Coordinates of C-alpha atoms in Angstrom, one line a residue:
Chain A
M18 CA 14.5 24.5 -10.9
P19 CA 13.5 22.8 -14.2
A20 CA 11.4 25.0 -16.6
I21 CA 9.9 24.9 -20.0
E22 CA 9.6 27.7 -22.5
C23 CA 6.3 28.3 -24.3
G24 CA 5.8 31.3 -26.6
G25 CA 8.5 33.2 -24.8
K26 CA 7.1 32.5 -21.4
I27 CA 9.2 30.6 -18.9
I28 CA 7.1 28.0 -16.9
N29 CA 8.4 26.3 -13.9
V30 CA 7.9 22.5 -13.6
D31 CA 9.0 19.8 -11.2
D32 CA 11.5 17.1 -11.8
D33 CA 8.9 14.9 -13.5
G34 CA 7.6 17.8 -15.7
F35 CA 4.4 18.7 -13.8
L36 CA 3.5 22.4 -13.7
L37 CA 4.1 24.0 -10.4
N38 CA 1.7 26.9 -10.8
F39 CA -1.9 26.2 -11.9
D40 CA -2.3 29.6 -13.5
D41 CA 0.7 29.2 -15.8
W42 CA -1.5 26.9 -18.0
D43 CA -3.2 27.8 -21.2
E44 CA -4.0 25.8 -24.3
N45 CA -0.6 26.5 -25.9
V46 CA 1.2 25.2 -22.8
A47 CA -1.1 22.1 -23.0
C48 CA 0.0 21.5 -26.6
M49 CA 3.6 21.8 -25.7
I50 CA 3.4 19.4 -22.7
A51 CA 1.4 17.0 -24.9
E52 CA 4.2 17.0 -27.5
R53 CA 6.8 16.3 -24.8
E54 CA 4.6 13.4 -23.6
G55 CA 4.3 11.9 -27.1
I56 CA 0.6 12.8 -27.6
Q57 CA 0.4 13.9 -31.2
E58 CA -2.7 16.0 -31.2
L59 CA -5.0 17.5 -28.6
T60 CA -8.3 16.6 -30.2
K61 CA -11.6 17.9 -28.8
E62 CA -12.1 14.7 -26.9
R63 CA -8.7 15.0 -25.2
M64 CA -9.2 18.7 -24.5
D65 CA -12.6 18.0 -22.9
I66 CA -10.9 15.5 -20.5
I67 CA -8.2 18.0 -19.7
K68 CA -10.5 20.9 -19.1
F69 CA -12.7 18.8 -16.8
M70 CA -9.7 17.7 -14.8
R71 CA -8.8 21.3 -14.3
E72 CA -12.2 22.3 -13.2
Y73 CA -12.4 19.3 -10.8
Y74 CA -9.0 20.2 -9.3
K75 CA -10.1 23.8 -8.8
H76 CA -13.0 22.6 -6.6
Y77 CA -11.6 19.5 -5.0
I78 CA -7.8 19.7 -5.1
S79 CA -7.7 16.1 -6.0
F80 CA -7.7 13.5 -8.8
P81 CA -11.2 12.5 -9.9
I82 CA -12.4 8.9 -10.4
L83 CA -11.6 8.3 -14.0
G84 CA -15.1 7.0 -14.7
S85 CA -16.6 10.2 -13.4
V86 CA -14.5 12.2 -15.8
C87 CA -15.9 10.3 -18.8
K88 CA -19.5 10.4 -17.5
N89 CA -19.4 14.1 -16.9
I90 CA -18.2 14.9 -20.4
H91 CA -20.4 12.2 -22.0
Q92 CA -17.6 10.1 -23.4
P93 CA -17.2 6.2 -23.2
K94 CA -16.4 4.8 -19.8
E95 CA -12.7 4.2 -20.4
C96 CA -12.2 7.5 -22.2
V97 CA -9.1 8.7 -20.3
S98 CA -7.2 5.5 -20.8
E99 CA -8.3 5.2 -24.4
E100 CA -7.3 8.8 -25.3
F101 CA -4.1 9.0 -23.3
I102 CA -3.2 5.4 -22.4
D103 CA -1.7 6.7 -19.1
P104 CA -4.2 8.9 -17.2
L105 CA -1.2 10.6 -15.5
K106 CA -0.3 12.1 -18.9
A107 CA -3.7 13.7 -19.1
W108 CA -3.2 15.2 -15.7
K109 CA 0.2 16.5 -16.6
I110 CA -1.0 18.1 -19.8
A111 CA -3.8 19.7 -17.8
G112 CA -1.1 21.6 -16.0
L113 CA -1.8 20.1 -12.6
P114 CA 0.8 19.4 -9.9
R115 CA 2.0 15.8 -9.3
P116 CA -1.0 14.2 -7.6
G117 CA 0.9 12.3 -5.0
E118 CA 2.4 8.9 -4.6
E119 CA -0.7 7.0 -3.6
V120 CA -2.7 8.4 -6.6
V121 CA 0.1 7.4 -8.9
S122 CA 0.4 3.9 -7.6
Y123 CA -3.4 3.3 -7.8
L124 CA -3.9 4.4 -11.4
R125 CA -4.0 1.5 -13.8
R126 CA -1.4 2.5 -16.3
Chain B
M291 CA 37.1 24.4 -12.2
A292 CA 39.1 23.9 -9.1
E293 CA 36.0 23.1 -7.0
T294 CA 34.9 20.3 -9.4
G295 CA 38.4 18.8 -9.2
K296 CA 38.1 18.7 -5.4
L297 CA 34.7 17.1 -5.5
E298 CA 36.0 14.4 -7.9
A299 CA 38.8 13.5 -5.5
K300 CA 36.3 13.0 -2.6
P301 CA 35.2 9.5 -1.6
V302 CA 31.7 8.5 -2.6
S303 CA 29.2 10.6 -0.6
F304 CA 26.3 9.1 1.4
E305 CA 23.9 10.7 -1.0
D306 CA 25.5 8.8 -3.9
L307 CA 25.4 5.5 -1.9
I308 CA 21.6 5.7 -1.6
K309 CA 20.8 7.5 -4.8
W310 CA 17.7 6.3 -6.6
E311 CA 18.1 5.6 -10.3
K312 CA 15.6 4.4 -12.8
I313 CA 16.4 0.7 -13.5
K314 CA 15.0 -1.3 -16.4
Y315 CA 13.1 -4.4 -15.3
E316 CA 11.5 -7.4 -16.9
A317 CA 9.6 -10.3 -15.5
P318 CA 11.3 -13.7 -15.5
E319 CA 9.6 -16.5 -17.4
L320 CA 7.2 -18.4 -15.2
T321 CA 7.8 -22.1 -14.7
G322 CA 5.4 -22.8 -11.9
K323 CA 8.2 -23.8 -9.6
I324 CA 9.5 -21.8 -6.7
E325 CA 13.2 -22.7 -6.4
T326 CA 15.8 -21.5 -4.1
P327 CA 18.1 -19.4 -6.2
C328 CA 21.9 -19.5 -6.2
I329 CA 23.4 -16.6 -4.2
K330 CA 24.1 -13.5 -6.3
E331 CA 26.0 -11.0 -4.2
N332 CA 24.7 -7.5 -4.5
A333 CA 22.0 -8.5 -7.0
S334 CA 19.5 -5.9 -5.7
L335 CA 22.0 -3.5 -4.2
S336 CA 21.1 -0.9 -6.8
Y337 CA 17.3 -1.0 -6.0
K338 CA 16.8 2.0 -3.8
A339 CA 13.7 3.7 -2.5
Q340 CA 13.4 7.5 -3.3
L341 CA 14.1 9.9 -0.4
Y342 CA 11.4 12.4 0.6
K343 CA 12.1 16.0 -0.1
G344 CA 8.8 17.4 1.3
K345 CA 10.3 19.5 4.1
D346 CA 7.0 20.8 5.5
A347 CA 5.6 17.3 5.7
I348 CA 8.8 15.8 7.2
A349 CA 8.7 18.6 9.9
R350 CA 5.1 17.9 10.6
L351 CA 6.0 14.2 11.2
G352 CA 8.7 15.3 13.6
Y353 CA 11.8 14.2 11.7
P354 CA 14.9 16.2 10.7
T355 CA 14.3 18.1 7.5
E356 CA 17.9 18.7 6.3
G357 CA 18.7 15.1 5.2
L358 CA 21.3 13.1 7.1
I359 CA 22.0 15.2 10.2
P360 CA 25.6 16.1 11.0
N361 CA 25.8 14.2 14.4
W362 CA 23.9 11.2 12.9
K363 CA 26.0 8.5 14.6
E364 CA 25.3 9.7 18.1
K365 CA 21.5 10.2 17.4
F366 CA 21.4 6.8 15.6
L367 CA 22.7 5.0 18.7
E368 CA 20.5 7.0 21.0
K369 CA 17.4 6.1 19.0
M370 CA 18.5 2.5 18.7
D371 CA 19.0 2.4 22.5
E372 CA 15.5 3.8 22.9
M373 CA 14.0 1.2 20.5
L374 CA 15.7 -1.6 22.3
K375 CA 14.4 -0.5 25.7
K376 CA 10.9 0.4 24.5
Y377 CA 10.4 -2.7 22.4
R378 CA 11.7 -5.6 24.4
S379 CA 10.8 -7.9 21.5
V380 CA 13.4 -6.2 19.3
R381 CA 16.1 -6.7 21.9
L382 CA 15.1 -10.3 22.3
F383 CA 15.2 -10.9 18.5
M384 CA 18.7 -9.4 18.5
D385 CA 19.9 -12.0 21.1
I386 CA 18.1 -15.2 20.3
C387 CA 18.8 -16.0 16.6
V388 CA 20.9 -19.2 16.3
R389 CA 21.6 -18.8 12.6
C390 CA 19.8 -22.1 11.8
G391 CA 18.9 -20.9 8.4
A392 CA 15.3 -22.0 8.4
C393 CA 14.2 -18.5 7.1
T394 CA 16.8 -18.1 4.4
N395 CA 14.7 -19.2 1.4
K396 CA 11.3 -18.1 2.7
C397 CA 11.4 -14.4 1.7
H398 CA 9.9 -13.6 -1.7
Y399 CA 12.6 -10.9 -2.2
Y400 CA 15.4 -13.4 -1.7
L401 CA 13.6 -15.9 -4.0
G402 CA 13.2 -13.2 -6.6
T403 CA 16.6 -11.6 -6.5
G404 CA 19.1 -14.2 -5.0
D405 CA 20.7 -11.3 -3.1
P406 CA 21.9 -12.8 0.2
N407 CA 21.1 -9.6 2.1
N408 CA 17.4 -10.4 1.4
M409 CA 17.6 -13.6 3.4
P410 CA 15.7 -12.6 6.5
V411 CA 18.5 -13.7 8.8
A412 CA 21.0 -11.6 6.8
R413 CA 18.7 -8.6 6.8
A414 CA 18.3 -8.8 10.6
E415 CA 22.0 -9.3 10.8
L416 CA 22.5 -5.8 9.5
M417 CA 21.0 -4.6 12.8
R418 CA 22.6 -7.3 14.9
K419 CA 26.1 -6.3 13.7
I420 CA 25.5 -2.8 15.1
Y421 CA 23.8 -4.2 18.2
R422 CA 26.8 -6.5 19.0
R423 CA 29.3 -3.7 18.4
Y424 CA 27.6 -1.0 20.5
F425 CA 25.1 -2.6 22.8
T426 CA 27.0 -5.7 24.2
P427 CA 29.9 -5.7 26.6
Q428 CA 32.1 -7.8 24.3
G429 CA 31.5 -5.6 21.3
K430 CA 32.2 -2.5 23.3
L431 CA 35.5 -4.0 24.7
L432 CA 36.8 -6.0 21.7
G433 CA 35.5 -4.1 18.7
K434 CA 34.3 -5.4 15.5
K435 CA 36.9 -8.1 14.5
L436 CA 36.4 -10.4 17.4
T437 CA 32.7 -10.1 17.7
N438 CA 31.5 -10.4 14.1
S439 CA 30.1 -6.9 14.3
E440 CA 30.4 -3.7 12.3
D441 CA 31.2 -0.1 13.0
L442 CA 28.5 2.4 12.2
T443 CA 29.7 3.9 8.9
E444 CA 28.0 5.6 6.0
E445 CA 28.4 2.4 4.0
M446 CA 26.6 0.4 6.7
L447 CA 23.9 3.0 6.9
A448 CA 23.5 2.7 3.1
L449 CA 23.0 -1.1 3.4
W450 CA 20.4 -0.5 6.0
Y451 CA 18.5 2.0 3.8
T452 CA 18.7 -0.4 0.8
Y453 CA 17.7 -3.7 2.4
F454 CA 15.3 -2.5 5.1
Y455 CA 13.4 -1.0 2.2
Q456 CA 13.4 -4.4 0.4
C457 CA 11.3 -6.0 3.1
S458 CA 7.5 -5.9 3.0
E459 CA 7.2 -6.9 6.7
C460 CA 5.0 -9.8 5.6
R461 CA 6.3 -12.1 8.3
R462 CA 6.4 -15.2 6.2
C463 CA 9.9 -15.8 7.5
S464 CA 8.6 -15.7 11.1
V465 CA 6.3 -18.6 10.5
Y466 CA 9.3 -20.8 9.8
C467 CA 11.5 -19.5 12.6
P468 CA 11.8 -22.0 15.4
Y469 CA 12.3 -19.1 17.8
G470 CA 9.4 -17.1 16.4
I471 CA 11.6 -14.1 15.5
D472 CA 9.4 -11.4 14.0
T473 CA 11.7 -10.0 11.4
A474 CA 9.1 -7.4 10.5
E475 CA 9.6 -5.8 13.9
I476 CA 13.3 -5.5 13.2
T477 CA 12.6 -3.8 9.8
M478 CA 10.1 -1.4 11.4
A479 CA 12.6 -0.5 14.2
A480 CA 15.3 0.1 11.6
R481 CA 13.1 2.4 9.5
E482 CA 12.2 4.4 12.6
I483 CA 15.9 4.8 13.6
M484 CA 16.7 6.0 10.0
N485 CA 13.8 8.5 10.1
S486 CA 15.2 10.0 13.3
I487 CA 18.5 10.9 11.6
G488 CA 16.8 12.4 8.5
I489 CA 16.7 9.4 6.1
V490 CA 13.0 9.5 5.3
Q491 CA 11.5 7.4 2.5
K492 CA 9.2 9.3 0.1
Y493 CA 6.3 7.0 -0.7
M494 CA 5.3 6.1 2.8
H495 CA 5.9 9.4 4.6
E496 CA 4.1 11.5 2.0
I497 CA 1.1 9.2 2.6
V498 CA 1.4 9.1 6.4
D499 CA 1.3 12.9 6.4
K500 CA -1.8 13.0 4.2
A501 CA -3.6 10.5 6.3
Q502 CA -2.8 12.4 9.5
Y503 CA -3.6 15.9 8.3
I504 CA -6.1 15.5 5.5
G505 CA -7.7 12.2 6.5
N506 CA -6.8 9.7 3.8
N507 CA -3.8 8.3 1.9
L508 CA -4.9 9.9 -1.4
G509 CA -5.1 13.4 0.1
M510 CA -8.8 13.8 -0.7
I511 CA -10.5 16.7 1.2
P512 CA -13.9 15.9 2.7
D513 CA -15.7 17.5 -0.3
A514 CA -13.7 15.3 -2.7
V515 CA -14.5 12.2 -0.7
R516 CA -18.2 13.1 -0.8
N517 CA -18.1 13.8 -4.5
A518 CA -16.4 10.5 -5.3
I519 CA -18.8 8.4 -3.1
E520 CA -21.8 10.2 -4.6
F521 CA -20.6 9.3 -8.1
V522 CA -20.3 5.6 -7.1
E523 CA -23.8 5.8 -5.6
T524 CA -25.3 7.3 -8.7
D525 CA -23.5 4.8 -10.9
L526 CA -24.8 1.9 -8.7
Q527 CA -28.4 3.1 -8.9
E528 CA -28.2 3.4 -12.6
Q529 CA -26.7 -0.1 -13.0
T530 CA -29.2 -1.8 -10.7
G531 CA -32.3 0.4 -11.1
L532 CA -32.5 0.2 -7.3
D533 CA -32.3 3.0 -4.7
I534 CA -29.1 1.7 -3.2
K535 CA -27.5 4.3 -0.9
I536 CA -24.0 4.9 0.2
P537 CA -24.6 7.1 3.2
I538 CA -22.0 9.6 4.3
D539 CA -21.6 11.1 7.8
Q540 CA -25.0 9.8 8.9
K541 CA -25.4 10.1 12.7
G542 CA -27.2 7.3 14.5
A543 CA -26.4 4.7 11.8
E544 CA -25.9 1.2 13.1
I545 CA -22.6 0.6 11.3
L546 CA -19.6 2.8 10.6
F547 CA -17.9 1.3 7.5
V548 CA -14.2 2.1 7.0
T549 CA -12.2 1.1 4.0
P550 CA -9.1 2.1 2.1
S551 CA -9.6 5.3 0.1
A552 CA -8.6 3.4 -3.0
D553 CA -12.1 1.8 -2.8
F554 CA -13.6 5.1 -3.9
F555 CA -10.9 6.0 -6.4
A556 CA -9.2 3.1 -8.2
S557 CA -10.0 0.2 -10.4
P558 CA -10.8 -2.7 -9.6
H559 CA -11.2 -1.4 -6.0
I560 CA -14.5 0.4 -6.8
E561 CA -16.1 -2.9 -7.9
S562 CA -15.8 -4.1 -4.3
L563 CA -17.4 -0.9 -3.0
Y564 CA -20.4 -1.7 -5.2
G565 CA -20.4 -5.1 -3.5
Y566 CA -20.3 -3.7 0.0
A567 CA -23.1 -1.3 -0.7
K568 CA -25.3 -4.0 -2.2
V569 CA -24.7 -6.2 0.8
F570 CA -25.7 -3.5 3.3
H571 CA -28.7 -2.6 1.1
Q572 CA -29.9 -6.2 0.9
A573 CA -29.3 -6.6 4.7
G574 CA -31.4 -3.6 5.4
I575 CA -29.0 -2.5 8.1
S576 CA -28.3 1.3 8.4
W577 CA -24.7 2.1 7.7
T578 CA -22.5 5.1 7.0
M579 CA -19.1 6.0 5.7
S580 CA -17.3 9.0 7.2
T581 CA -15.5 11.9 5.5
Y582 CA -13.4 12.3 8.6
A583 CA -12.4 8.7 8.9
S584 CA -12.1 8.3 5.2
E585 CA -9.1 6.0 5.3
G586 CA -8.9 2.4 6.5
G587 CA -5.2 1.9 5.7
N588 CA -2.7 2.9 8.4
F589 CA 0.8 3.4 7.1
G590 CA 2.0 4.3 10.6
L591 CA 2.4 0.5 11.0
F592 CA 5.0 0.4 8.3
V593 CA 7.5 2.6 10.1
H594 CA 6.6 1.3 13.6
N595 CA 5.9 4.9 14.6
Y596 CA 3.5 4.5 17.5
N597 CA 2.5 8.2 17.3
N598 CA 1.6 8.2 13.6
M599 CA -0.3 4.9 14.0
K600 CA -2.2 6.4 16.9
I601 CA -3.2 9.6 15.2
I602 CA -4.4 7.8 12.1
N603 CA -6.3 5.2 14.0
K604 CA -7.9 7.8 16.2
R605 CA -9.9 9.1 13.3
I606 CA -11.8 5.9 13.2
W607 CA -12.2 5.8 16.9
D608 CA -13.5 9.4 17.0
A609 CA -15.8 9.1 14.0
S610 CA -17.5 6.0 15.4
R611 CA -18.2 7.8 18.7
E612 CA -19.2 11.0 17.1
L613 CA -21.6 9.3 14.8
G614 CA -23.0 7.1 17.6
V615 CA -22.7 3.8 15.7
K616 CA -23.0 0.4 17.3
R617 CA -20.6 -1.5 15.1
V618 CA -17.4 -0.8 13.1
V619 CA -17.0 -2.8 9.9
G620 CA -13.8 -2.8 7.9
G621 CA -13.6 -3.2 4.1
E622 CA -11.0 -5.1 2.0
C623 CA -7.7 -3.9 3.3
G624 CA -4.7 -5.8 4.7
H625 CA -2.9 -3.6 7.1
M626 CA -6.0 -1.8 8.1
W627 CA -7.3 -5.1 9.4
R628 CA -4.1 -5.8 11.2
V629 CA -4.0 -2.4 13.0
L630 CA -7.7 -2.2 13.7
S631 CA -8.0 -5.7 15.0
S632 CA -4.6 -6.1 16.7
Y633 CA -3.4 -2.6 17.8
S634 CA -6.4 -0.4 18.1
N635 CA -7.2 -1.2 21.7
T636 CA -3.8 -0.4 22.9
L637 CA -3.4 2.7 20.7
N638 CA -6.5 4.5 21.5
G639 CA -8.4 2.4 24.1
P640 CA -11.2 0.0 23.6
F641 CA -14.3 0.9 21.5
D642 CA -16.5 0.8 24.7
W643 CA -19.6 2.2 23.1
L644 CA -19.9 -0.5 20.4
N645 CA -22.2 -3.5 20.7
P646 CA -20.2 -6.4 22.2
K647 CA -22.6 -8.9 20.5
Y648 CA -20.5 -8.4 17.3
S649 CA -16.8 -8.6 16.6
I650 CA -15.1 -5.3 17.4
P651 CA -14.1 -4.5 14.7
Q652 CA -15.8 -6.8 12.2
H653 CA -14.3 -7.7 8.8
I654 CA -16.6 -7.2 5.8
C655 CA -16.1 -10.9 4.9
E656 CA -17.3 -12.0 8.3
F657 CA -20.3 -9.6 8.0
T658 CA -21.2 -10.9 4.6
L659 CA -20.7 -14.6 5.5
D660 CA -22.9 -14.2 8.5
L661 CA -25.7 -12.9 6.3
I662 CA -25.1 -15.8 3.8
N663 CA -25.3 -18.3 6.7
K664 CA -28.5 -16.9 8.0
G665 CA -30.0 -17.1 4.5
A666 CA -30.4 -13.3 4.3
L667 CA -28.3 -13.0 1.2
K668 CA -29.3 -14.8 -1.9
L669 CA -26.4 -15.4 -4.3
D670 CA -26.6 -16.7 -7.9
K671 CA -23.3 -18.5 -8.4
S672 CA -23.9 -18.8 -12.1
A673 CA -23.4 -15.0 -12.5
N674 CA -19.7 -15.8 -12.0
D675 CA -19.6 -18.9 -14.2
E676 CA -17.1 -17.2 -16.5
F677 CA -14.6 -17.3 -13.7
T678 CA -12.4 -20.0 -12.2
V679 CA -11.3 -18.3 -9.0
T680 CA -8.3 -18.6 -6.7
F681 CA -7.7 -16.7 -3.5
H682 CA -4.5 -14.9 -2.5
D683 CA -4.2 -14.6 1.3
S684 CA -3.0 -11.1 2.0
C685 CA 0.0 -11.3 4.4
Q686 CA -1.3 -8.8 6.9
V687 CA -4.6 -10.6 7.2
A688 CA -3.3 -14.2 7.0
R689 CA -0.6 -13.5 9.6
G690 CA -2.6 -11.0 11.6
M691 CA -4.6 -12.0 14.7
E692 CA -7.8 -13.6 13.6
M693 CA -11.1 -13.0 11.9
G694 CA -14.6 -13.7 13.3
G695 CA -13.3 -14.9 16.7
T696 CA -12.0 -18.2 15.4
A697 CA -8.3 -19.2 15.2
S698 CA -8.3 -19.8 11.4
G699 CA -11.1 -17.5 10.5
Q700 CA -8.9 -15.3 8.3
Y701 CA -8.4 -18.3 6.0
E702 CA -11.8 -19.9 6.1
I703 CA -14.1 -16.9 6.1
P704 CA -12.9 -15.2 2.9
R705 CA -12.9 -18.7 1.1
A706 CA -16.4 -19.4 2.4
V707 CA -17.7 -16.1 0.9
I708 CA -16.0 -16.8 -2.4
K709 CA -17.4 -20.4 -2.6
A710 CA -20.9 -19.0 -1.9
C711 CA -20.5 -16.7 -5.0
V712 CA -18.8 -19.0 -7.5
N713 CA -19.0 -22.5 -8.8
K714 CA -15.4 -22.9 -9.6
F715 CA -12.8 -22.3 -6.9
V716 CA -9.4 -23.8 -6.5
D717 CA -6.6 -23.1 -4.1
M718 CA -3.0 -22.4 -5.1
P719 CA -0.3 -24.8 -3.8
E720 CA -0.3 -25.4 0.0
N721 CA 3.1 -23.8 0.7
T722 CA 1.9 -20.5 -0.9
I723 CA -1.4 -19.9 0.9
K724 CA -2.9 -19.4 4.4
E725 CA -0.2 -18.8 7.1
K726 CA 2.5 -19.7 4.5
T727 CA 1.1 -17.1 2.0
F728 CA 3.5 -15.1 -0.1
C729 CA 3.3 -11.3 -0.1
C730 CA 2.1 -9.7 -3.3
G731 CA 5.6 -8.0 -3.4
A732 CA 4.5 -4.4 -2.7
G733 CA 3.4 -4.2 0.9
Q734 CA 4.6 -1.9 3.7
G735 CA 5.7 1.1 1.7
L736 CA 6.9 -0.6 -1.4
L737 CA 4.0 0.2 -3.7
G738 CA 5.6 3.3 -5.2
D739 CA 6.7 3.5 -8.8
D740 CA 10.3 3.9 -7.6
M741 CA 10.2 0.3 -6.3
L742 CA 8.9 -1.3 -9.5
P743 CA 12.1 -3.4 -10.1
I744 CA 12.0 -5.0 -6.7
R745 CA 8.2 -5.3 -6.8
V746 CA 8.5 -7.4 -10.0
K747 CA 11.2 -9.7 -8.4
G748 CA 9.2 -10.0 -5.1
A749 CA 6.0 -10.9 -7.0
M750 CA 7.6 -13.9 -8.6
P751 CA 6.7 -16.6 -6.1
R752 CA 3.1 -15.5 -6.1
M753 CA 3.0 -15.4 -9.8
Q754 CA 4.6 -18.9 -10.0
A755 CA 1.7 -20.2 -7.8
V756 CA -0.8 -18.4 -10.0
K757 CA 0.7 -20.1 -13.0
V758 CA 0.3 -23.6 -11.4
V759 CA -3.5 -23.1 -11.0
K760 CA -3.8 -21.4 -14.3
D761 CA -2.2 -24.4 -16.1
S762 CA -4.0 -27.1 -14.0
H763 CA -7.5 -25.5 -13.6
G764 CA -7.7 -22.6 -16.0
V765 CA -7.9 -20.0 -13.2
N766 CA -8.8 -16.6 -14.6
F767 CA -9.7 -14.6 -11.5
L768 CA -7.4 -13.8 -8.5
A769 CA -9.6 -12.7 -5.6
L770 CA -8.1 -10.3 -3.1
I771 CA -8.9 -8.5 0.1
C772 CA -6.3 -5.8 0.2
A773 CA -6.0 -2.5 -1.7
I774 CA -2.2 -2.8 -2.0
C775 CA -2.5 -6.4 -3.4
K776 CA -5.1 -5.2 -5.9
A777 CA -2.9 -2.4 -7.2
Q778 CA 0.3 -4.5 -7.2
M779 CA -1.4 -7.5 -8.9
S780 CA -3.1 -5.2 -11.5
K781 CA 0.5 -4.2 -12.5
M782 CA 2.2 -7.6 -12.1
F783 CA -0.4 -9.6 -14.1
P784 CA 0.4 -7.7 -17.4
T785 CA 4.1 -7.6 -16.5
Y786 CA 4.1 -11.4 -16.3
G787 CA 1.9 -11.8 -19.4
Y788 CA -1.6 -12.2 -17.9
P789 CA -4.6 -9.9 -18.4
M790 CA -5.0 -7.2 -15.8
E791 CA -8.8 -7.8 -15.7
E792 CA -8.2 -11.1 -14.0
V793 CA -7.5 -9.3 -10.7
G794 CA -10.3 -8.2 -8.4
G795 CA -11.9 -8.1 -4.9
I796 CA -14.0 -10.8 -3.2
H797 CA -16.9 -8.3 -3.0
Q798 CA -16.6 -7.8 -6.7
L799 CA -17.7 -11.4 -7.0
V800 CA -20.4 -10.8 -4.3
S801 CA -21.6 -7.8 -6.3
R802 CA -22.1 -9.8 -9.4
A803 CA -23.8 -12.7 -7.7
I804 CA -26.2 -11.0 -5.3
V805 CA -29.9 -11.4 -6.0
F806 CA -32.1 -8.7 -4.5
G807 CA -35.3 -9.7 -2.9
A808 CA -36.4 -11.4 0.3
K809 CA -34.9 -10.3 3.6
E810 CA -35.6 -13.3 5.9
G811 CA -33.1 -14.3 8.5
I812 CA -31.9 -10.9 9.6

């Protein structure tokens, strides 16, 4: 099983690098995945997006409408694409499991 | 190590033959011409679909979970025998082809790749070769050499897996076949046979499982569906300043509205949801969406699995009865329309409780056009003056049964709605629209990221037609009525060098043009 190491902790991920266990995530893990994904810095704007996605997933076990993410955290309408280019990267950095084929194919990226 | 040495000496395994690998792709330069390519043997042989590893879901769907099963040849032939007996059409299509070649250059995947196995006749021939060998007296007696047939080998199975997943079941080839051979049915049967021996494609089956057991292709639980729709409703109210509702699970409503789940998730799909809600609001007709029947799309069709199709379709059937509605209206979705209008009655029985005064089911374009014709919808075409619009006939609608009770309603009704909303509309070349329309290149289980190389090739004919009207008329909006077409074209437009924002739904145009006010004529 693929894994990444973060601060001495071994974290299991799937073949595409998505975390397998929701609770393995913390901000250090986020920074590490961000680096792997080519996102230089997790600014406050980016972190707010990620934290909202985690909260949303906890309640609804699904991928939110991107517009609703931005509205809820009071950022511009296209904030996820502007901050991460590929919304799936935000999801991955948020430590959430691969959202499924249909979600992936319907995200504009 | 000794073990490794042994493995290297082995012939190529079946897993290697069908292994998915990331392939770099780029769009060809557009010329505006759709030309028959020279034959390029094996040009798309390396484009494979990913196999599904979700064992729990595969088990739920009733297929073997361990991959290719040990006694696969025996089971393959058993299943093929069953399919030939159950679907007499498939057997007929095996027997009647005369190799006239009329279909050869009609498939978008052949036009895009030049791979001869993507000629519809050659694709079907992959099944006919097995049919002649094992299901005809001459094949059984004389073997493969004298009957132009093939033994069932792993190599042959790998060809099946490759090329039956390079068909989008769009049925354009069938339009040109003098015998009316429906090659899509052959592809569907082939996929079902492969499923039965453990060769299960990922994209489609993950989604069929979610639609059956969660209720929609995106896997959104009812609370998530409610949350998403409420967000759209709030947004709509803020945009318009009007109390426009998107009712959910409302018993006693006149209309149950079903639509692909992408309409409350993706862009530009959501823009059409705004449009539907505005039309219902202006019409003053009570309507509801359902968290139980939260998916219009029915991927059961793609694998020809009657049982999957039935379970998914039954959600709509059950919800409409449970909610006590009088009409079922379907949103912008290609294969939803085909299953709901062509198969629903035989799958789950007729919608006896619905009002026979209206089409059962009714397409949202028919619903909207009816209101326009009655004068109940006021539309300001100038709101769309920045657009010159063309319309892509989605294959499952264009070559489905009908729309609005007229033979060519599926061509005329969507165009009539567009023309009521815009001043500038132009059709693409005649051989690329209506019954001769080209598939977007991603239908019937090919929309996954794993299929991007073949999606780009398959989109080429449609993109050439788009280029023609872009160059001649400055078209800058491609109107669509299918969730898959919208997702595929949003990806293909930038791949071919056009802006992604030029792709959208018909009700996106309606949404922009609608003028709220008088309700006469309802």
